[in-house]
XYZ file of C-alpha atoms in Angstrom:
579
model
C -2.533 -19.649 24.563
C -3.273 -18.663 21.047
C -6.550 -20.663 21.185
C -7.589 -18.738 24.472
C -6.745 -15.387 22.831
C -8.704 -16.243 19.642
C -11.734 -17.196 21.686
C -11.405 -13.811 23.717
C -11.477 -12.011 20.306
C -14.263 -13.836 19.125
C -16.228 -12.808 22.002
C -15.325 -9.263 21.546
C -16.514 -9.514 17.835
C -19.784 -11.074 18.913
C -20.184 -8.230 21.321
C -19.642 -5.576 18.737
C -22.184 -7.229 16.467
C -24.758 -7.451 19.184
C -24.193 -3.813 19.910
C -24.521 -3.080 16.271
C -27.944 -4.889 16.259
C -29.187 -3.061 19.177
C -28.127 0.295 17.419
C -30.272 -0.819 14.459
C -33.424 -1.317 16.700
C -33.153 2.351 17.858
C -32.464 3.933 14.598
C -35.958 5.135 13.871
C -37.743 8.341 13.780
C -36.297 11.977 13.993
C -34.674 14.171 11.574
C -33.577 11.971 8.567
C -30.386 13.881 8.261
C -29.387 12.759 11.722
C -30.075 9.062 11.311
C -27.654 6.289 10.605
C -27.706 5.460 6.993
C -27.601 8.993 5.676
C -25.002 11.324 4.625
C -24.773 14.890 3.289
C -23.887 15.412 -0.418
C -22.255 17.964 -2.443
C -23.885 20.151 -5.048
C -23.059 18.877 -8.598
C -22.642 22.364 -9.652
C -20.744 24.306 -7.006
C -19.498 21.649 -4.621
C -21.126 23.055 -1.560
C -22.640 20.841 1.089
C -26.388 20.730 1.594
C -28.024 20.125 -1.623
C -31.746 20.414 -2.375
C -33.133 17.078 -3.211
C -35.981 16.100 -5.518
C -38.837 13.874 -4.372
C -36.916 10.924 -5.885
C -33.909 11.679 -3.861
C -31.752 12.966 -6.770
C -29.640 16.088 -6.288
C -31.106 19.163 -7.971
C -28.546 21.707 -9.325
C -28.734 24.824 -7.301
C -26.630 27.877 -8.348
C -27.355 29.440 -4.896
C -27.159 26.491 -2.556
C -24.084 27.878 -0.700
C -26.597 30.342 1.007
C -29.946 28.751 0.783
C -29.903 26.961 3.994
C -31.282 23.761 2.605
C -29.872 20.363 3.730
C -29.800 17.471 1.418
C -29.288 13.924 2.097
C -29.217 10.460 0.472
C -30.097 7.129 1.942
C -28.250 3.849 2.117
C -29.571 0.417 2.603
C -27.476 -0.001 5.531
C -28.313 1.408 8.987
C -24.549 1.704 9.806
C -23.703 3.900 6.816
C -21.436 6.951 7.701
C -21.087 5.814 11.315
C -18.325 4.562 13.451
C -19.418 1.132 12.849
C -18.336 1.396 9.174
C -14.700 0.899 10.274
C -15.516 -2.216 12.281
C -14.764 -4.786 9.335
C -11.169 -3.727 8.702
C -10.517 -3.423 12.367
C -11.718 -7.005 13.006
C -9.730 -8.213 10.120
C -6.424 -6.540 11.156
C -6.892 -7.490 14.770
C -7.411 -11.181 13.906
C -4.589 -11.283 11.475
C -2.130 -9.886 14.041
C -3.403 -12.112 16.927
C -3.893 -15.441 15.138
C -1.020 -15.070 12.507
C -3.493 -16.278 9.994
C -4.443 -13.832 7.352
C -6.737 -15.534 4.862
C -9.461 -16.500 7.401
C -9.044 -13.047 9.240
C -9.570 -11.036 6.042
C -12.587 -13.278 5.186
C -14.209 -12.773 8.451
C -13.734 -9.004 8.074
C -15.486 -9.188 4.725
C -18.284 -11.180 6.232
C -18.825 -8.727 8.994
C -18.972 -5.933 6.216
C -21.590 -7.800 4.471
C -23.658 -8.258 7.616
C -23.552 -4.673 8.415
C -24.469 -3.580 4.888
C -27.398 -5.890 4.660
C -28.660 -5.320 8.221
C -27.877 -8.953 9.047
C -29.821 -10.309 6.210
C -28.535 -13.833 5.286
C -29.450 -13.321 1.474
C -28.362 -9.783 1.358
C -24.996 -10.737 3.095
C -24.250 -13.607 0.618
C -25.027 -11.421 -2.403
C -23.161 -8.443 -1.159
C -19.952 -10.381 -0.234
C -19.881 -12.509 -3.392
C -21.242 -10.191 -6.029
C -20.336 -6.644 -4.894
C -17.142 -7.812 -2.959
C -15.123 -10.724 -4.436
C -16.512 -10.820 -7.886
C -16.456 -7.092 -8.561
C -12.780 -6.721 -6.894
C -11.382 -9.488 -9.158
C -13.090 -8.000 -12.392
C -11.955 -4.505 -11.579
C -8.483 -5.567 -10.877
C -7.793 -8.111 -13.591
C -4.852 -6.120 -15.035
C -2.972 -6.308 -11.596
C -3.662 -9.896 -11.312
C -2.392 -10.760 -14.802
C 0.638 -8.502 -14.030
C 1.345 -10.533 -10.988
C 1.116 -13.901 -12.801
C 3.387 -12.725 -15.799
C 5.947 -11.376 -13.347
C 5.960 -14.741 -11.541
C 6.592 -16.480 -14.800
C 9.435 -14.182 -15.716
C 11.107 -14.715 -12.322
C 10.635 -18.395 -12.680
C 12.221 -18.240 -16.252
C 15.256 -16.092 -14.967
C 15.841 -18.767 -12.166
C 15.716 -21.685 -14.554
C 17.849 -19.951 -17.055
C 20.628 -19.316 -14.385
C 20.150 -15.511 -14.522
C 19.522 -15.091 -10.673
C 22.490 -17.468 -9.855
C 24.704 -15.475 -12.251
C 23.759 -12.185 -10.623
C 24.448 -13.698 -7.203
C 27.978 -14.867 -8.370
C 28.519 -11.221 -9.468
C 27.024 -9.912 -6.356
C 29.399 -12.048 -4.167
C 32.480 -10.502 -6.129
C 31.246 -6.973 -5.898
C 29.139 -6.565 -2.983
C 31.332 -7.319 0.046
C 29.016 -6.813 3.068
C 25.461 -6.944 4.620
C 25.384 -3.210 4.500
C 26.241 -3.068 1.007
C 23.610 -5.570 -0.094
C 21.115 -3.558 1.874
C 22.107 -0.291 0.306
C 22.014 -1.892 -3.180
C 18.399 -2.854 -2.385
C 17.541 0.706 -1.301
C 19.127 2.173 -4.312
C 17.442 -0.274 -6.812
C 14.199 0.474 -5.130
C 14.561 4.168 -5.487
C 15.387 3.765 -9.187
C 12.282 1.646 -9.944
C 9.830 4.558 -9.027
C 7.400 4.188 -11.741
C 4.930 2.001 -9.760
C 4.790 0.457 -6.377
C 3.535 -2.987 -7.627
C 6.217 -3.117 -10.138
C 8.879 -1.955 -7.660
C 7.893 -4.652 -4.973
C 8.148 -7.694 -7.112
C 11.027 -6.529 -9.389
C 13.382 -5.378 -6.535
C 12.514 -8.563 -4.604
C 13.279 -10.970 -7.449
C 16.546 -9.198 -8.327
C 17.888 -8.763 -4.841
C 16.943 -11.910 -3.004
C 20.025 -13.896 -4.040
C 22.325 -10.935 -2.994
C 20.712 -10.440 0.509
C 20.422 -14.231 0.965
C 24.179 -14.540 0.358
C 24.920 -11.788 3.037
C 22.508 -13.431 5.531
C 19.936 -10.538 5.470
C 16.645 -11.926 6.751
C 13.771 -12.107 4.419
C 11.847 -9.878 6.871
C 14.336 -7.168 6.653
C 14.447 -7.435 2.803
C 10.625 -7.202 2.783
C 10.857 -3.952 4.904
C 13.459 -2.444 2.495
C 11.250 -3.206 -0.506
C 8.185 -1.912 1.127
C 9.791 1.281 2.297
C 11.211 2.033 -1.326
C 7.772 1.312 -2.875
C 5.028 3.567 -1.863
C 7.204 6.117 -0.039
C 9.336 6.575 -3.181
C 6.446 6.641 -5.652
C 4.737 9.348 -3.583
C 7.731 11.641 -4.060
C 8.367 10.746 -7.825
C 6.685 13.164 -10.207
C 6.702 10.530 -12.946
C 4.877 7.607 -11.273
C 1.396 6.202 -11.158
C 0.953 7.717 -7.822
C 1.524 11.188 -9.076
C -0.913 10.394 -11.711
C -3.436 9.237 -8.993
C -2.914 12.570 -7.012
C -3.068 14.706 -9.969
C -6.456 12.921 -10.727
C -7.924 13.618 -7.242
C -6.996 17.264 -7.324
C -9.955 19.541 -8.293
C -8.164 22.577 -9.830
C -6.766 20.819 -12.810
C -3.291 21.548 -11.501
C -2.795 18.218 -9.826
C 0.780 17.538 -10.969
C 1.889 20.987 -10.036
C 0.277 20.523 -6.697
C 2.006 17.206 -6.251
C 5.556 18.683 -7.110
C 4.945 21.618 -4.632
C 4.065 19.026 -1.805
C 7.133 16.837 -2.225
C 9.373 18.838 0.245
C 6.664 18.585 2.930
C 5.961 14.829 2.430
C 7.914 14.176 5.702
C 6.886 10.455 6.138
C 8.163 9.522 2.713
C 11.454 11.508 3.074
C 12.170 10.458 6.619
C 11.418 6.839 5.742
C 14.500 7.100 3.345
C 16.608 8.783 6.128
C 15.628 5.931 8.544
C 16.492 3.285 6.185
C 19.940 4.479 5.210
C 20.649 5.399 8.780
C 19.865 2.038 10.204
C 21.957 0.328 7.531
C 24.952 2.541 7.913
C 24.570 2.571 11.824
C 24.031 -1.292 11.922
C 21.150 -1.118 14.341
C 17.803 -2.891 14.531
C 15.126 -2.871 17.109
C 11.833 -4.501 17.836
C 10.939 -7.950 16.553
C 13.243 -7.289 13.432
C 16.300 -7.547 15.690
C 15.657 -11.121 16.501
C 15.091 -11.960 12.895
C 18.207 -10.276 11.812
C 20.344 -11.910 14.575
C 18.936 -15.252 13.789
C 19.841 -14.940 10.029
C 23.362 -13.615 10.782
C 24.255 -16.049 13.574
C 22.404 -19.140 12.274
C 21.833 -18.547 8.606
C 18.077 -19.004 9.292
C 16.642 -16.287 6.915
C 12.982 -16.819 7.833
C 12.951 -17.660 11.457
C 10.035 -19.983 10.751
C 8.277 -21.522 7.816
C 9.026 -20.492 4.168
C 5.595 -19.982 2.333
C 7.366 -19.768 -0.987
C 9.419 -23.088 -0.604
C 7.869 -24.447 -3.739
C 10.085 -21.920 -5.535
C 13.277 -23.175 -3.911
C 13.787 -25.956 -6.630
C 17.499 -26.585 -7.264
C 18.772 -25.106 -10.378
C 22.002 -25.457 -12.154
C 24.054 -22.442 -10.918
C 26.868 -22.918 -13.196
C 24.839 -21.824 -16.219
C 23.574 -18.368 -17.110
C 25.157 -15.048 -17.456
C 24.094 -11.725 -15.621
C 22.544 -10.549 -18.818
C 20.025 -13.305 -18.526
C 18.453 -11.289 -15.501
C 19.300 -7.779 -16.556
C 17.850 -8.055 -20.063
C 14.419 -9.450 -18.915
C 14.179 -6.905 -16.189
C 15.111 -4.029 -18.444
C 12.673 -5.287 -21.185
C 9.960 -5.440 -18.341
C 10.699 -1.867 -17.204
C 10.840 -0.317 -20.779
C 7.785 -2.202 -21.857
C 5.626 -1.251 -18.729
C 6.594 2.516 -19.209
C 5.509 2.283 -22.897
C 2.253 0.463 -21.866
C 1.446 3.066 -19.285
C 1.935 6.002 -21.527
C 0.200 4.123 -24.343
C -2.945 3.905 -22.268
C -2.654 7.675 -21.565
C -2.759 8.371 -25.182
C 0.860 9.362 -25.797
C 0.905 7.766 -29.271
C -2.211 9.635 -30.024
C -0.410 13.124 -29.760
C -0.654 13.666 -25.981
C 2.685 14.905 -24.335
C 4.498 12.525 -22.147
C 3.688 14.191 -18.862
C -0.124 14.309 -19.550
C -0.055 10.736 -20.843
C 1.556 9.482 -17.722
C -0.928 11.562 -15.639
C -3.795 10.183 -17.450
C -2.554 6.375 -17.726
C -4.497 3.327 -16.856
C -1.787 1.872 -14.531
C -3.211 -1.705 -14.299
C -3.798 -1.965 -17.985
C -0.456 -0.416 -18.840
C 1.300 -3.047 -16.526
C -0.590 -5.830 -17.959
C 0.195 -4.813 -21.531
C 3.873 -4.065 -20.696
C 4.493 -7.347 -18.711
C 2.995 -9.302 -21.573
C 5.471 -7.928 -24.136
C 8.186 -8.371 -21.428
C 7.341 -11.962 -21.224
C 7.512 -12.441 -25.029
C 10.864 -10.567 -25.192
C 12.063 -12.844 -22.326
C 11.093 -16.115 -24.044
C 12.537 -14.931 -27.504
C 15.907 -13.956 -25.824
C 16.267 -17.306 -24.035
C 15.157 -19.239 -27.155
C 18.006 -17.500 -29.202
C 20.502 -17.949 -26.380
C 19.282 -21.743 -26.073
C 19.185 -21.197 -22.342
C 16.665 -23.932 -21.893
C 14.283 -26.022 -24.117
C 10.969 -24.337 -25.170
C 8.971 -26.787 -23.355
C 10.696 -25.945 -20.056
C 10.120 -22.320 -20.712
C 6.351 -22.934 -21.050
C 6.332 -24.987 -17.789
C 7.644 -21.900 -16.119
C 4.430 -20.066 -16.754
C 2.099 -22.206 -14.466
C 5.073 -22.501 -12.015
C 5.164 -18.695 -11.763
C 1.356 -18.433 -11.421
C 1.545 -21.035 -8.419
C 4.313 -18.932 -6.811
C 2.012 -15.899 -6.928
C -1.163 -17.645 -5.520
C -0.592 -16.407 -1.854
C -0.208 -12.921 -2.900
C -3.177 -13.185 -5.271
C -5.442 -14.642 -2.740
C -4.586 -12.010 -0.081
C -5.064 -9.157 -2.575
C -8.450 -10.353 -3.674
C -9.644 -10.531 -0.073
C -8.011 -7.185 0.734
C -9.699 -5.496 -2.283
C -13.071 -7.236 -1.224
C -12.657 -5.927 2.442
C -12.051 -2.297 0.930
C -15.257 -2.753 -1.101
C -17.037 -3.587 2.131
C -15.651 -0.660 3.944
C -16.515 1.616 1.086
C -20.085 0.331 0.967
C -20.417 1.242 4.598
C -19.580 4.922 3.903
C -16.363 4.945 6.070
C -14.870 7.612 3.877
C -17.802 10.013 4.590
C -17.416 9.465 8.347
C -13.807 10.232 8.310
C -14.555 13.224 5.932
C -16.921 14.625 8.428
C -14.546 14.176 11.150
C -11.901 16.143 9.421
C -14.142 18.966 8.594
C -15.239 19.303 12.266
C -11.695 20.260 13.084
C -11.220 22.948 10.682
C -11.171 25.614 13.430
C -7.738 24.588 14.740
C -5.478 25.380 11.740
C -2.146 25.160 13.701
C -2.822 21.445 14.298
C -4.472 20.645 10.906
C -1.300 19.285 9.232
C -0.730 16.773 11.997
C -4.394 16.026 12.431
C -4.704 15.437 8.523
C -1.741 13.160 8.735
C -3.138 11.169 11.657
C -6.617 10.820 9.997
C -4.835 9.685 6.689
C -2.826 7.102 8.712
C -5.889 5.609 10.263
C -8.060 5.607 7.304
C -5.270 4.079 4.960
C -4.542 1.578 7.684
C -8.108 0.555 8.136
C -9.005 0.340 4.512
C -5.496 -0.710 3.112
C -5.662 1.817 0.203
C -3.630 4.891 -0.213
C -5.329 5.993 -3.391
C -8.835 5.999 -1.774
C -7.510 7.979 1.186
C -6.213 10.589 -1.419
C -9.569 10.760 -2.867
C -11.240 11.507 0.482
C -8.701 13.932 2.034
C -7.290 15.961 -0.854
C -10.633 17.480 -1.970
C -11.358 18.441 1.555
C -8.203 20.322 2.016
C -8.701 21.873 -1.300
C -12.182 23.107 -0.158
C -10.798 24.265 3.330
C -7.933 26.420 1.986
C -7.040 28.690 -0.825
C -4.061 26.879 -2.646
C -2.022 29.959 -2.324
C -2.067 29.547 1.389
C 1.283 27.854 2.654
C -0.735 25.807 5.010
C -2.711 24.368 2.121
C 0.329 22.729 0.547
C 1.514 21.389 3.877
C -1.959 19.793 4.492
C -1.991 18.262 1.092
C 1.406 16.808 1.719
C 0.091 15.467 4.942
C -2.733 13.809 3.128
C -0.395 11.909 1.052
C 2.170 11.182 3.746
C -0.639 9.950 5.995
C -1.913 7.701 3.211
C 1.415 6.282 2.667
C 2.166 5.625 6.362
C -1.171 3.890 6.945
C -0.698 1.761 3.713
C 2.846 1.028 4.965
C 1.539 -0.376 8.409
C -1.525 -2.086 7.159
C -1.551 -5.946 6.942
C -4.367 -5.599 4.276
C -2.465 -3.117 1.918
C -1.737 -4.286 -1.463
C 1.785 -3.032 -1.391
C 2.355 -4.577 1.906
C 1.183 -7.922 0.573
C 3.246 -7.568 -2.550
C 6.410 -6.615 -0.695
C 5.929 -9.919 1.149
C 5.577 -11.720 -2.026
C 8.732 -9.916 -3.496
C 10.836 -10.820 -0.745
C 9.097 -14.369 -0.402
C 8.566 -13.596 3.257
C 5.747 -14.820 5.507
C 3.253 -11.910 5.339
C 2.444 -11.740 9.033
C 6.120 -11.813 9.886
C 6.713 -8.837 7.519
C 3.854 -6.993 9.107
C 4.944 -7.539 12.670
C 8.632 -6.725 12.061
C 7.903 -3.566 9.979
C 5.298 -2.033 12.204
C 7.702 -0.633 14.915
C 9.896 0.824 12.216
C 6.773 2.569 10.428
C 5.254 3.671 13.627
C 8.430 5.203 14.787
C 8.844 7.079 11.535
C 5.181 8.100 11.786
C 5.760 9.710 15.177
C 8.710 11.656 14.081
C 6.699 12.798 10.950
C 3.725 13.808 13.259
C 5.923 15.939 15.393
C 7.418 17.421 12.130
C 4.062 18.323 10.894
C 3.114 19.918 14.194
C 6.293 22.153 14.081
C 5.454 22.857 10.295
C 1.933 24.145 11.384
C 3.316 26.273 14.168
C 5.883 27.856 11.898
C 3.363 28.781 9.234
C 0.885 30.309 11.716
C 3.960 32.336 13.025
C 4.724 33.564 9.508
C 7.989 31.362 9.214
C 8.635 29.074 6.304
C 7.314 25.710 6.944
C 10.234 24.040 5.067
C 12.408 24.687 8.092
C 10.688 21.862 9.792
C 12.262 19.263 7.379
C 15.720 19.538 8.713
C 14.398 19.523 12.218
C 12.552 16.237 11.427
C 15.711 14.769 9.981
C 17.674 15.764 13.159
C 14.801 14.090 15.196
C 15.021 10.836 13.124
C 18.803 10.577 13.445
C 18.547 11.193 17.178
C 15.970 8.448 17.516
C 18.366 6.108 15.701
C 21.205 7.019 17.994
C 19.002 6.423 20.986
C 17.785 3.017 19.543
C 21.524 2.003 18.846
C 22.539 2.876 22.377
C 19.912 0.576 23.873
C 20.098 -2.399 21.441
C 22.574 -4.989 20.338
C 24.188 -3.965 17.073
C 23.741 -6.068 13.961
C 27.068 -6.413 12.279
């Protein structure tokens, strides 16, 4: 059955590529601004669209371009730049991953399609673009995150060998009495680690796995709780790497202030928290997750399938170790990562804390912080004589091996994002949003939907911020209440799409943190994320109607909470409870 579906999808892919080649054949002649492979650009002085270009194709500063009537354009090597075809690579990768349940080949096929479209089906151009501009540049640009993952894997391995995880498990058995308590503890810890979503995913997973395992919470459910307290929490935390990213994308120099004003309207993030807590307290699951949870509770099968991280299930002496063997390394990691982030933002050069955090280099800060966290952990275990020094050194390659699945998927996901960016997908989406600027009442829900789609297809929230936030700022005066709601809709849509996407880095690392099969995590999480997205979309629609009627938009938040709780009650009445 799976083979038949795979062949059918392959036929669809080949048909799409054939249509693309046919499109290329007819893309000649006419107004160059109307052809595929061109896009409008913005004036470097005033930001207006339609810039006068020099003969060499460079933008010429024009102080009167807003009323000059000239139209500027730049060309791309690809005939599919800024066209609907620019979204084809991620669509193919996502569809293949969900149908075949095999993520590595699916991502690579998506990357390959992106290279073919960019090079107009040139063999040499495809190879060079995929290898040089895709995989190599993605690794080079994200070395800090990869090093952070490796070091975190080593620290987790050290904690396991020292008995820290087992000691925490013994403490948890004595103090956390129920499955609901284990899940609520995971949510609380996820909310407390709001500094960075990468750090959140892997830290919460390593700390809470022993607890949730003891109470027979499936790894798929743990992965959902980790993922739902990563990006959705970071996007409503003023002191986080996400706040810094949003502040950097804002064009008026008041990015952090804009971020804080948008928090009450970030309906997806807020309703995700309501949904998580509501499901735990009401003991209700639905969709594929219900099967995984029931299987874990009734049969003790936490995976309902294979465990891709079985190499980490080495038997350790659970009689040794104390809770401090887990708490101190995690605390050291948190403190060192915060210090590393504010260091990269210039805090120790006289910059204030908030500005330093806003201007920080998150990957570099996490790499520096995790390095010092690893050193402190090794020194602490050496002083405590928790294990021989040689055994501690062996944990470093062991931790690296444990993170190989996450690193490989991340590398492919970043490369696919590069392919999509080189095809001008963000400009296609930008123009789509601008074309709907006349229906202001529906703009919040429209921006939210576009943000969801773009983040889902590209697997990146931050890139979605960079596309949509400047558009909203250009469309509205920031004193207009609708502007703040639309800004929040940008962020909420980006987080929602990121939460749903199988090629999102946070989704991948939530799977790694829970040590759960990645496709299982995506398939079980998707119904929850989509349900919350629908309620959030309705809430944004209500907010737009209220603002256009002159009422405060914030009234829509309690309405959204009531709708979410009502949905959970309806789901509970139709499904079997999970005790």
